[in-house]
Coordinates of C-alpha atoms in Angstrom, one line a residue:
Chain W
X1 CA 0.0 0.0 0.0
X2 CA 1.8 3.1 -1.2
X3 CA 1.3 6.6 0.2
X4 CA -0.4 7.5 -3.1
X5 CA -2.9 4.7 -2.7
X6 CA -3.6 5.7 0.9
X7 CA -4.2 9.3 -0.2
X8 CA -6.5 8.2 -3.0
X9 CA -8.5 6.1 -0.7
X10 CA -8.9 9.0 1.7
X11 CA -10.0 11.2 -1.2
X12 CA -12.5 8.6 -2.4
X13 CA -13.8 8.4 1.2
X14 CA -14.3 12.1 1.5
X15 CA -16.0 12.3 -2.0
X16 CA -18.3 9.5 -0.9
X17 CA -19.1 11.3 2.3
X18 CA -20.0 14.5 0.4
X19 CA -22.2 12.4 -1.9
X20 CA -24.1 10.8 1.0
X21 CA -24.5 14.3 2.6
X22 CA -26.0 15.6 -0.7
X23 CA -28.6 12.8 -0.7
X24 CA -29.6 12.7 3.0
X25 CA -29.4 16.4 4.0
X26 CA -32.7 17.7 5.3
X27 CA -32.4 21.3 3.9
X28 CA -32.2 21.8 0.2
X29 CA -29.7 24.7 0.5
X30 CA -27.4 22.5 2.6
X31 CA -27.7 19.7 0.0
X32 CA -26.8 22.0 -2.8
X33 CA -23.8 23.4 -0.9
X34 CA -22.7 19.8 -0.3
X35 CA -23.1 19.1 -4.0
X36 CA -20.8 22.1 -4.9
X37 CA -18.1 20.8 -2.5
X38 CA -18.5 17.4 -4.0
X39 CA -18.0 18.8 -7.5
X40 CA -14.8 20.5 -6.5
X41 CA -13.4 17.4 -4.8
X42 CA -14.3 15.4 -7.8
X43 CA -12.0 17.7 -9.8
X44 CA -9.1 16.4 -7.6
X45 CA -10.2 12.8 -8.5
X46 CA -10.0 13.7 -12.1
X47 CA -6.5 14.9 -11.7
X48 CA -5.5 11.7 -10.1
X49 CA -7.0 9.9 -13.1
X50 CA -4.7 11.9 -15.4
X51 CA -7.5 13.8 -17.0
X52 CA -6.6 17.4 -16.3
X53 CA -8.9 18.8 -19.1
X54 CA -11.8 17.0 -17.6
X55 CA -10.9 18.2 -14.1
X56 CA -10.9 21.8 -15.4
X57 CA -14.3 21.3 -17.0
X58 CA -15.7 19.6 -13.9
X59 CA -14.6 22.3 -11.5
X60 CA -15.7 25.2 -13.8
X61 CA -19.0 23.9 -15.2
X62 CA -20.3 21.4 -12.7
X63 CA -18.9 22.9 -9.5
X64 CA -18.9 26.6 -10.4
X65 CA -21.7 27.3 -12.8
X66 CA -23.8 24.4 -11.7
X67 CA -23.4 25.4 -8.1
X68 CA -24.5 29.0 -8.9
X69 CA -27.5 27.6 -10.8
X70 CA -28.6 25.3 -8.1
X71 CA -27.9 27.7 -5.2
X72 CA -30.0 30.3 -6.9
X73 CA -32.8 27.8 -7.4
X74 CA -32.6 26.7 -3.8
X75 CA -32.8 30.2 -2.6
X76 CA -35.7 31.2 -4.8
X77 CA -37.8 28.1 -3.9
X78 CA -36.8 28.2 -0.2
X79 CA -40.2 29.9 0.5
X80 CA -41.9 26.8 -0.8
X81 CA -39.9 24.4 1.2
X82 CA -43.0 22.7 2.5
X83 CA -42.2 19.4 4.1
X84 CA -43.8 17.0 1.7
X85 CA -44.3 13.6 3.3
X86 CA -41.3 11.3 2.7
X87 CA -41.9 8.3 0.5
X88 CA -43.5 5.2 1.9
X89 CA -41.0 3.0 3.7
X90 CA -41.6 0.2 1.2
X91 CA -40.7 2.5 -1.7
X92 CA -37.6 3.6 0.2
X93 CA -36.6 0.0 0.8
X94 CA -37.2 -1.0 -2.8
X95 CA -35.2 2.0 -4.0
X96 CA -32.3 1.2 -1.7
X97 CA -32.3 -2.4 -3.0
X98 CA -32.3 -1.2 -6.6
X99 CA -29.6 1.3 -6.0
X100 CA -27.5 -1.3 -4.2
X101 CA -28.0 -3.8 -7.0
X102 CA -26.9 -1.2 -9.7
X103 CA -23.9 -0.2 -7.6
X104 CA -22.9 -3.8 -7.1
X105 CA -23.2 -4.6 -10.8
X106 CA -21.1 -1.6 -11.7
X107 CA -18.5 -2.4 -9.1
X108 CA -18.3 -5.9 -10.5
X109 CA -17.8 -4.5 -14.0
X110 CA -15.0 -2.2 -12.8
X111 CA -13.2 -5.1 -11.1
X112 CA -13.6 -7.3 -14.2
X113 CA -12.3 -4.7 -16.7
X114 CA -9.8 -6.3 -19.1
X115 CA -6.2 -5.7 -18.4
X116 CA -4.5 -4.6 -20.7
X117 CA -7.5 -2.6 -21.7
X118 CA -8.5 -1.9 -25.3
X119 CA -7.6 1.7 -26.1
X120 CA -7.6 4.3 -28.8
X121 CA -4.6 6.1 -27.4
X122 CA -2.1 4.7 -30.0
X123 CA -4.4 5.7 -32.8
X124 CA -4.8 9.2 -31.4
X125 CA -1.0 9.5 -31.0
X126 CA -0.4 8.2 -34.6
X127 CA -2.7 10.7 -36.1
X128 CA -1.7 13.7 -34.0
X129 CA 0.6 14.9 -36.7
X130 CA -2.3 15.7 -39.0
X131 CA -3.4 18.7 -36.9
X132 CA -0.1 19.8 -35.2
X133 CA -1.7 20.2 -31.8
X134 CA 0.0 18.9 -28.7
X135 CA -3.0 18.2 -26.5
X136 CA -4.6 14.9 -27.4
X137 CA -8.0 15.7 -25.9
X138 CA -8.2 18.9 -28.1
X139 CA -7.2 16.8 -31.0
X140 CA -10.1 14.3 -30.3
X141 CA -12.6 17.1 -29.6
X142 CA -11.8 19.3 -32.6
X143 CA -10.5 16.9 -35.2
X144 CA -11.2 13.2 -34.7
X145 CA -14.7 13.6 -33.1
X146 CA -15.4 17.1 -34.4
X147 CA -19.0 16.0 -35.3
X148 CA -19.8 15.4 -31.7
X149 CA -18.6 18.8 -30.7
X150 CA -20.6 20.5 -33.5
X151 CA -23.8 18.7 -32.4
X152 CA -23.1 19.6 -28.8
X153 CA -23.0 23.3 -29.7
X154 CA -26.4 22.8 -31.3
X155 CA -27.7 21.0 -28.1
X156 CA -26.6 24.0 -26.0
X157 CA -28.5 26.3 -28.3
X158 CA -31.6 24.1 -28.1
X159 CA -31.4 24.1 -24.3
X160 CA -31.2 27.9 -24.4
X161 CA -34.2 28.2 -26.7
X162 CA -36.1 25.8 -24.5
X163 CA -35.3 27.9 -21.5
X164 CA -36.4 31.1 -23.3
X165 CA -39.7 29.5 -24.3
X166 CA -40.6 29.4 -20.6
X167 CA -41.1 33.1 -20.5
X168 CA -44.5 34.6 -20.2
X169 CA -45.9 35.9 -23.4
X170 CA -45.7 39.5 -22.5
X171 CA -42.0 39.3 -21.6
X172 CA -40.9 37.6 -24.8
X173 CA -38.0 39.4 -26.4
X174 CA -37.2 41.1 -23.1
X175 CA -34.3 40.9 -20.6
X176 CA -33.6 37.7 -18.7
X177 CA -33.4 37.7 -15.0
X178 CA -34.0 40.4 -12.5
X179 CA -32.1 43.7 -12.5
X180 CA -29.5 43.4 -9.8
X181 CA -28.7 46.5 -7.8
X182 CA -25.7 46.4 -5.6
X183 CA -24.1 49.3 -3.7
X184 CA -21.8 50.9 -6.3
X185 CA -19.3 51.6 -3.6
X186 CA -19.6 48.2 -2.0
X187 CA -17.5 45.1 -1.9
X188 CA -19.3 43.2 -4.6
X189 CA -19.0 46.1 -7.1
X190 CA -15.4 46.4 -6.1
X191 CA -14.8 42.7 -6.9
X192 CA -16.8 43.0 -10.1
X193 CA -14.5 45.8 -11.3
X194 CA -11.3 44.2 -10.2
X195 CA -11.7 40.5 -11.1
X196 CA -13.1 40.5 -14.7
X197 CA -10.0 42.0 -16.4
X198 CA -7.9 39.3 -14.7
X199 CA -10.5 36.7 -15.4
X200 CA -10.7 37.6 -19.1
X201 CA -7.0 37.2 -19.5
X202 CA -7.0 33.9 -17.7
X203 CA -9.9 32.7 -19.9
X204 CA -8.2 33.7 -23.1
X205 CA -5.0 32.1 -21.9
X206 CA -6.8 28.8 -21.1
X207 CA -8.3 28.8 -24.6
X208 CA -5.0 29.5 -26.2
X209 CA -3.0 27.0 -24.1
X210 CA -5.6 24.3 -24.9
X211 CA -3.7 23.6 -28.1
X212 CA -0.7 22.1 -26.4
X213 CA -1.6 21.9 -22.7
X214 CA -4.7 21.1 -20.7
X215 CA -7.3 23.7 -21.5
X216 CA -9.5 24.6 -24.4
X217 CA -12.6 26.3 -25.6
X218 CA -15.0 25.0 -23.0
X219 CA -12.8 25.8 -20.0
X220 CA -11.9 29.3 -21.4
X221 CA -15.5 30.0 -22.4
X222 CA -16.8 29.1 -18.9
X223 CA -14.3 31.5 -17.2
X224 CA -15.5 34.3 -19.5
X225 CA -19.1 33.5 -18.7
X226 CA -18.3 33.6 -15.0
X227 CA -16.8 37.0 -15.3
X228 CA -19.8 38.3 -17.2
X229 CA -22.1 36.8 -14.5
X230 CA -20.1 38.5 -11.8
X231 CA -20.5 41.9 -13.5
X232 CA -24.2 41.2 -13.9
X233 CA -24.7 40.2 -10.2
X234 CA -23.0 43.4 -9.1
X235 CA -25.4 45.5 -11.2
X236 CA -22.6 46.9 -13.3
X237 CA -24.3 45.7 -16.5
X238 CA -27.7 44.4 -17.6
X239 CA -28.6 41.3 -19.5
X240 CA -29.2 42.0 -23.2
X241 CA -32.7 41.7 -24.5
X242 CA -33.1 38.3 -26.2
X243 CA -34.5 39.9 -29.3
X244 CA -31.2 41.7 -29.8
X245 CA -29.7 40.9 -33.1
X246 CA -26.1 41.2 -31.9
X247 CA -26.8 38.6 -29.1
X248 CA -28.3 36.2 -31.6
X249 CA -25.3 36.6 -33.9
X250 CA -22.9 35.8 -31.1
X251 CA -25.0 32.8 -30.1
X252 CA -24.9 31.3 -33.6
X253 CA -21.3 32.3 -34.4
X254 CA -19.8 29.1 -33.0
X255 CA -22.0 26.5 -34.7
X256 CA -22.0 28.5 -37.9
X257 CA -18.2 28.8 -38.2
X258 CA -18.0 25.1 -37.4
X259 CA -20.6 24.2 -39.9
X260 CA -19.0 26.4 -42.6
X261 CA -15.6 24.8 -42.1
X262 CA -17.3 21.4 -42.2
X263 CA -19.1 22.2 -45.5
X264 CA -15.8 23.6 -46.8
X265 CA -14.2 20.3 -46.0
X266 CA -17.0 18.6 -48.1
X267 CA -16.4 20.9 -51.1
X268 CA -12.7 21.3 -51.1
X269 CA -11.5 18.3 -49.2
X270 CA -12.2 14.6 -48.6
X271 CA -15.3 14.7 -46.4
X272 CA -17.4 16.7 -44.1
X273 CA -15.2 18.4 -41.4
X274 CA -12.0 17.2 -43.1
X275 CA -9.3 19.8 -42.5
X276 CA -6.7 20.3 -45.3
X277 CA -3.4 19.3 -43.7
X278 CA -1.7 22.7 -44.3
X279 CA -4.5 24.8 -42.8
X280 CA -5.6 22.4 -40.0
X281 CA -4.2 24.4 -37.1
X282 CA -5.4 27.9 -38.1
X283 CA -8.8 26.5 -38.9
X284 CA -9.1 24.7 -35.6
X285 CA -8.0 27.8 -33.7
X286 CA -10.5 29.9 -35.6
X287 CA -13.3 27.5 -34.8
X288 CA -12.2 27.5 -31.2
X289 CA -12.3 31.3 -30.9
X290 CA -15.8 31.4 -32.3
X291 CA -16.8 28.5 -30.1
X292 CA -15.5 30.2 -27.0
X293 CA -17.6 33.3 -27.6
X294 CA -20.7 31.2 -28.1
X295 CA -20.0 29.0 -25.1
X296 CA -19.5 32.1 -22.9
X297 CA -22.7 33.7 -24.1
X298 CA -24.8 30.5 -24.0
X299 CA -23.6 29.3 -20.5
X300 CA -24.1 32.8 -19.1
X301 CA -27.6 33.0 -20.6
X302 CA -28.5 29.5 -19.4
X303 CA -27.8 30.7 -15.9
X304 CA -29.8 33.9 -15.9
X305 CA -32.9 32.1 -17.1
X306 CA -36.0 33.0 -19.0
X307 CA -36.9 36.7 -19.8
X308 CA -38.6 38.4 -16.9
X309 CA -38.7 42.0 -18.0
X310 CA -39.9 43.3 -21.2
X311 CA -37.5 45.1 -23.5
X312 CA -37.9 48.9 -23.3
Chain K
X1 CA 21.0 22.1 -1.5
X2 CA 18.2 20.0 -2.8
X3 CA 17.9 18.5 0.7
X4 CA 17.5 22.0 2.2
X5 CA 14.8 22.8 -0.4
X6 CA 13.0 19.6 0.6
X7 CA 13.2 20.5 4.3
X8 CA 11.7 24.0 3.5
X9 CA 8.9 22.4 1.4
X10 CA 8.0 19.8 4.1
X11 CA 8.0 22.4 6.9
X12 CA 6.0 25.0 5.1
X13 CA 3.4 22.6 3.8
X14 CA 3.1 21.0 7.3
X15 CA 2.6 24.4 8.8
X16 CA 0.0 25.2 6.2
X17 CA -1.8 22.0 6.9
X18 CA -1.8 22.9 10.6
X19 CA -3.5 26.3 9.8
X20 CA -6.1 24.5 7.7
X21 CA -6.8 22.2 10.6
X22 CA -7.1 25.1 12.9
X23 CA -9.5 26.9 10.6
X24 CA -11.6 23.8 10.3
X25 CA -11.8 23.3 14.1
X26 CA -12.8 26.9 14.4
X27 CA -15.5 26.5 11.8
X28 CA -16.9 23.6 13.7
X29 CA -16.6 24.9 17.2
X30 CA -17.2 28.7 17.1
X31 CA -20.7 29.8 18.1
X32 CA -21.8 32.2 15.3
X33 CA -21.2 33.2 11.7
X34 CA -18.8 36.1 12.3
X35 CA -16.4 34.1 14.4
X36 CA -16.5 31.2 12.0
X37 CA -15.6 33.5 9.1
X38 CA -12.7 34.8 11.2
X39 CA -11.4 31.2 11.6
X40 CA -11.9 30.5 7.9
X41 CA -9.8 33.4 6.8
X42 CA -6.8 32.0 8.8
X43 CA -7.1 28.8 6.7
X44 CA -7.4 30.9 3.5
X45 CA -4.6 33.4 3.9
X46 CA -2.0 31.7 6.1
X47 CA -2.7 28.1 5.3
X48 CA -2.8 28.5 1.5
X49 CA 0.1 31.0 1.6
X50 CA 2.3 28.6 3.5
X51 CA 1.4 25.7 1.1
X52 CA 2.3 28.0 -1.9
X53 CA 5.5 28.9 -0.2
X54 CA 6.4 25.3 0.3
X55 CA 5.7 24.5 -3.4
X56 CA 7.8 27.4 -4.7
X57 CA 11.1 25.6 -4.6
X58 CA 9.6 22.9 -6.8
X59 CA 7.9 25.2 -9.3
X60 CA 10.4 24.5 -11.9
X61 CA 10.7 28.0 -13.4
X62 CA 10.1 31.6 -12.4
X63 CA 6.9 31.7 -14.4
X64 CA 5.5 28.7 -12.6
X65 CA 6.3 30.2 -9.2
X66 CA 4.7 33.5 -10.3
X67 CA 1.5 31.5 -11.3
X68 CA 1.5 29.9 -7.9
X69 CA 1.7 33.2 -6.1
X70 CA -1.1 34.6 -8.4
X71 CA -3.3 31.6 -7.4
X72 CA -2.8 32.6 -3.7
X73 CA -3.6 36.3 -4.4
X74 CA -6.8 35.4 -6.3
X75 CA -7.9 33.1 -3.4
X76 CA -7.2 36.0 -1.0
X77 CA -9.2 38.4 -3.1
X78 CA -12.2 36.0 -3.5
X79 CA -12.1 34.9 0.2
X80 CA -11.9 38.5 1.5
X81 CA -14.8 39.7 -0.6
X82 CA -17.0 36.7 0.1
X83 CA -16.3 37.0 3.8
X84 CA -17.4 40.6 3.8
X85 CA -20.6 39.8 1.9
X86 CA -21.5 36.9 4.1
X87 CA -20.8 38.9 7.2
X88 CA -23.0 41.8 6.1
X89 CA -25.8 39.4 5.2
X90 CA -25.4 37.6 8.6
X91 CA -25.5 41.0 10.4
X92 CA -28.6 42.0 8.5
X93 CA -30.4 38.8 9.4
X94 CA -29.3 38.7 13.0
X95 CA -32.0 41.2 13.6
X96 CA -32.5 42.3 17.2
X97 CA -28.9 42.5 18.4
X98 CA -26.5 45.3 17.4
X99 CA -22.7 45.2 17.1
X100 CA -20.6 47.9 18.5
X101 CA -16.9 48.4 19.0
X102 CA -17.3 46.7 22.4
X103 CA -18.8 43.6 20.9
X104 CA -22.4 42.4 20.4
X105 CA -25.0 44.1 22.6
X106 CA -28.1 42.1 23.5
Chain F
X1 CA -5.2 -1.3 -5.7
X2 CA -4.6 1.2 -8.5
X3 CA -6.1 4.6 -8.7
X4 CA -8.5 3.4 -11.4
X5 CA -9.9 0.6 -9.3
X6 CA -10.4 2.7 -6.2
X7 CA -12.2 5.5 -8.0
X8 CA -14.1 3.0 -10.1
X9 CA -15.6 1.4 -7.0
X10 CA -16.2 5.0 -5.7
X11 CA -18.0 5.8 -8.9
X12 CA -20.2 2.7 -8.7
X13 CA -21.3 3.7 -5.1
X14 CA -22.0 7.3 -6.3
X15 CA -24.2 6.0 -9.1
X16 CA -26.2 3.9 -6.6
X17 CA -26.5 7.0 -4.2
X18 CA -27.7 9.2 -7.1
X19 CA -30.3 6.6 -8.1
X20 CA -31.5 6.3 -4.6
X21 CA -31.7 10.1 -4.1
X22 CA -33.5 10.5 -7.4
X23 CA -36.3 8.0 -6.4
X24 CA -36.6 8.8 -2.8
X25 CA -36.4 12.6 -2.5
X26 CA -39.8 14.2 -3.0
X27 CA -38.7 17.7 -3.8
X28 CA -37.9 18.4 -7.5
X29 CA -34.8 20.4 -6.8
X30 CA -33.4 17.5 -4.7
X31 CA -34.2 15.2 -7.6
X32 CA -32.3 17.4 -10.0
X33 CA -29.3 17.4 -7.6
X34 CA -29.4 13.6 -7.3
X35 CA -29.7 13.3 -11.1
X36 CA -26.5 15.4 -11.4
X37 CA -24.9 13.1 -8.8
X38 CA -25.8 10.1 -10.9
X39 CA -24.4 11.7 -14.0
X40 CA -21.1 12.6 -12.4
X41 CA -20.8 9.0 -11.2
X42 CA -21.3 7.7 -14.8
X43 CA -18.7 10.2 -16.1
X44 CA -16.3 9.0 -13.4
X45 CA -16.7 5.5 -14.7
X46 CA -15.8 6.8 -18.2
X47 CA -12.7 8.3 -16.6
X48 CA -11.7 5.0 -15.0
X49 CA -12.0 3.3 -18.4
X50 CA -9.9 6.1 -19.9
X51 CA -7.3 5.7 -17.3
X52 CA -7.1 2.0 -17.9
X53 CA -6.5 2.7 -21.5
X54 CA -3.2 4.6 -20.9
X55 CA -0.8 3.9 -23.7
X56 CA 1.4 5.5 -26.3
X57 CA 2.9 8.0 -23.7
X58 CA -0.5 9.4 -22.7
X59 CA -1.8 9.2 -19.1
X60 CA -5.2 8.1 -20.3
X61 CA -7.2 7.3 -23.5
X62 CA -8.2 10.7 -24.8
X63 CA -11.4 9.6 -26.5
X64 CA -13.5 8.8 -23.4
X65 CA -12.1 12.0 -21.8
X66 CA -13.4 14.1 -24.7
X67 CA -16.7 12.3 -24.4
X68 CA -16.9 13.2 -20.7
X69 CA -16.2 16.9 -21.5
X70 CA -19.0 16.9 -24.0
X71 CA -21.2 15.1 -21.5
X72 CA -20.6 17.5 -18.6
X73 CA -21.6 20.5 -20.8
X74 CA -24.7 18.8 -22.0
X75 CA -25.6 17.7 -18.5
X76 CA -25.2 21.3 -17.3
X77 CA -27.5 22.6 -20.1
X78 CA -30.1 19.9 -19.2
X79 CA -29.9 20.9 -15.5
X80 CA -30.4 24.6 -16.5
X81 CA -33.5 23.7 -18.5
X82 CA -34.8 21.6 -15.6
X83 CA -34.2 24.4 -13.1
X84 CA -35.9 26.8 -15.5
X85 CA -39.0 24.5 -15.5
X86 CA -38.9 24.2 -11.7
X87 CA -38.8 28.0 -11.3
X88 CA -41.6 28.4 -13.8
X89 CA -43.6 25.9 -11.8
X90 CA -42.9 27.8 -8.7
X91 CA -43.9 31.1 -10.2
X92 CA -47.1 29.7 -11.6
X93 CA -48.3 27.7 -8.7
X94 CA -46.4 28.9 -5.6
X95 CA -45.3 25.4 -4.7
X96 CA -42.2 23.6 -5.8
X97 CA -43.6 20.1 -5.6
X98 CA -44.7 17.4 -8.1
X99 CA -47.7 16.3 -6.0
X100 CA -50.7 16.2 -8.4
X101 CA -53.2 17.4 -5.9
X102 CA -51.2 20.1 -4.1
X103 CA -53.1 23.3 -3.6
X104 CA -52.1 26.1 -5.9
X105 CA -52.1 29.8 -5.0
X106 CA -55.5 31.4 -5.4
X107 CA -55.6 33.8 -8.4
X108 CA -52.6 32.5 -10.2
X109 CA -52.0 33.7 -13.7
X110 CA -53.9 31.0 -15.7
X111 CA -54.8 33.3 -18.5
X112 CA -51.3 34.6 -18.7
X113 CA -49.3 31.9 -20.3

């Protein structure tokens, strides 16, 4: 039993403890706080599994933005925290049995995984020269499985449209979320003036470094979205009206550029989304820049919710 | 030389871990929000600062060390701001009591 | 016990916990949180499979890792939509519960869609 194994077991135990807390806590707000802590600890687990890109995404999106989303929802529905009756004991016992069976089956599957495991790593390494990027995960996301990433952008847009469709008829086309007003000389406004310049630099750096080091468009876009949300919450800026043409252009920029490059690959190259070898890196970087803007705007808008004020 | 650097690293990180422990004990044992926030800032500022100090010899390059220090400064900034906001919200919701220079008055 | 095995077993337990929480918790927000827990456990299993596929100088198979990144973003957008629905339910009825016969606020905006 090495020290590393002992530390990993301790980490796994703490993560499990947080997960149990999230399920059994009495108060919704406490459960959500537990979930946020769980997400951040899970990022450490991802680092131990040698997946630093995923750790960044987990901490930023699941822990950070997901935490803000759920905390906001818990706070807004706290008034309705009626104590609904807990499920019938028979249902709880049956659910516990089902959960235990599923967990046991998955644990058996983990212990029976083949060793050496089948893997696509050699194929990814062999084809890395075609794009010239050093980060294998970025290679997979932007070149080998680019179709998945393109469709994922569309899924993000669909979720946003679905969220907007929940607005009341008279607010359609208006501003999402309430207008926040913080003391312009207070602490929050101070932070919202000081942190976003630093955050924007860090976000752009994470995007740029994603070519050869852990990072990429998703992580960078999330940091940019977080800075925008900070400025929003301090009342320094207001959400744009969803009928604004500029906003809609930014939202479709990512998928459009991606689709255009894909169709270009169809016309001038071998197949849809095939990059010509000489231009692969500039094309990928261009797509990533457009994607980062779209991701930042979409994630931010997903968080502020459906329009609640009409556009004046 | 390398041995000295390792000694510095182990000492600093152990001291940082002690401050994190102290902060956690304070969080669990102190009676109300303001005192708990006070305990947590010890973990944030001193604990993280000592851990970063201990990691600096192993940073590899000047740029890596600079990034570590920036991480500490950002954590300080965020921690200080959030502590202020939580403290004000706790004060506002404490309601009947009032806080003066001499301490909380009933 | 390698890291992959430890965290794989941990992931299996997390999936079980998430499933239990999803079925048993009556409040919709708690169900959403438990659903996210379930999803993160599944992603962790992907990560374990990726770690086991370490080869060719990489620490892990990059294809499952890329799929998990995609999955986390999609799961977040699904959560955002679910929370939007929950808040709309709360705004329309005054109660955040899925009980079919729960009393709604008198005079809620029925005509106002």
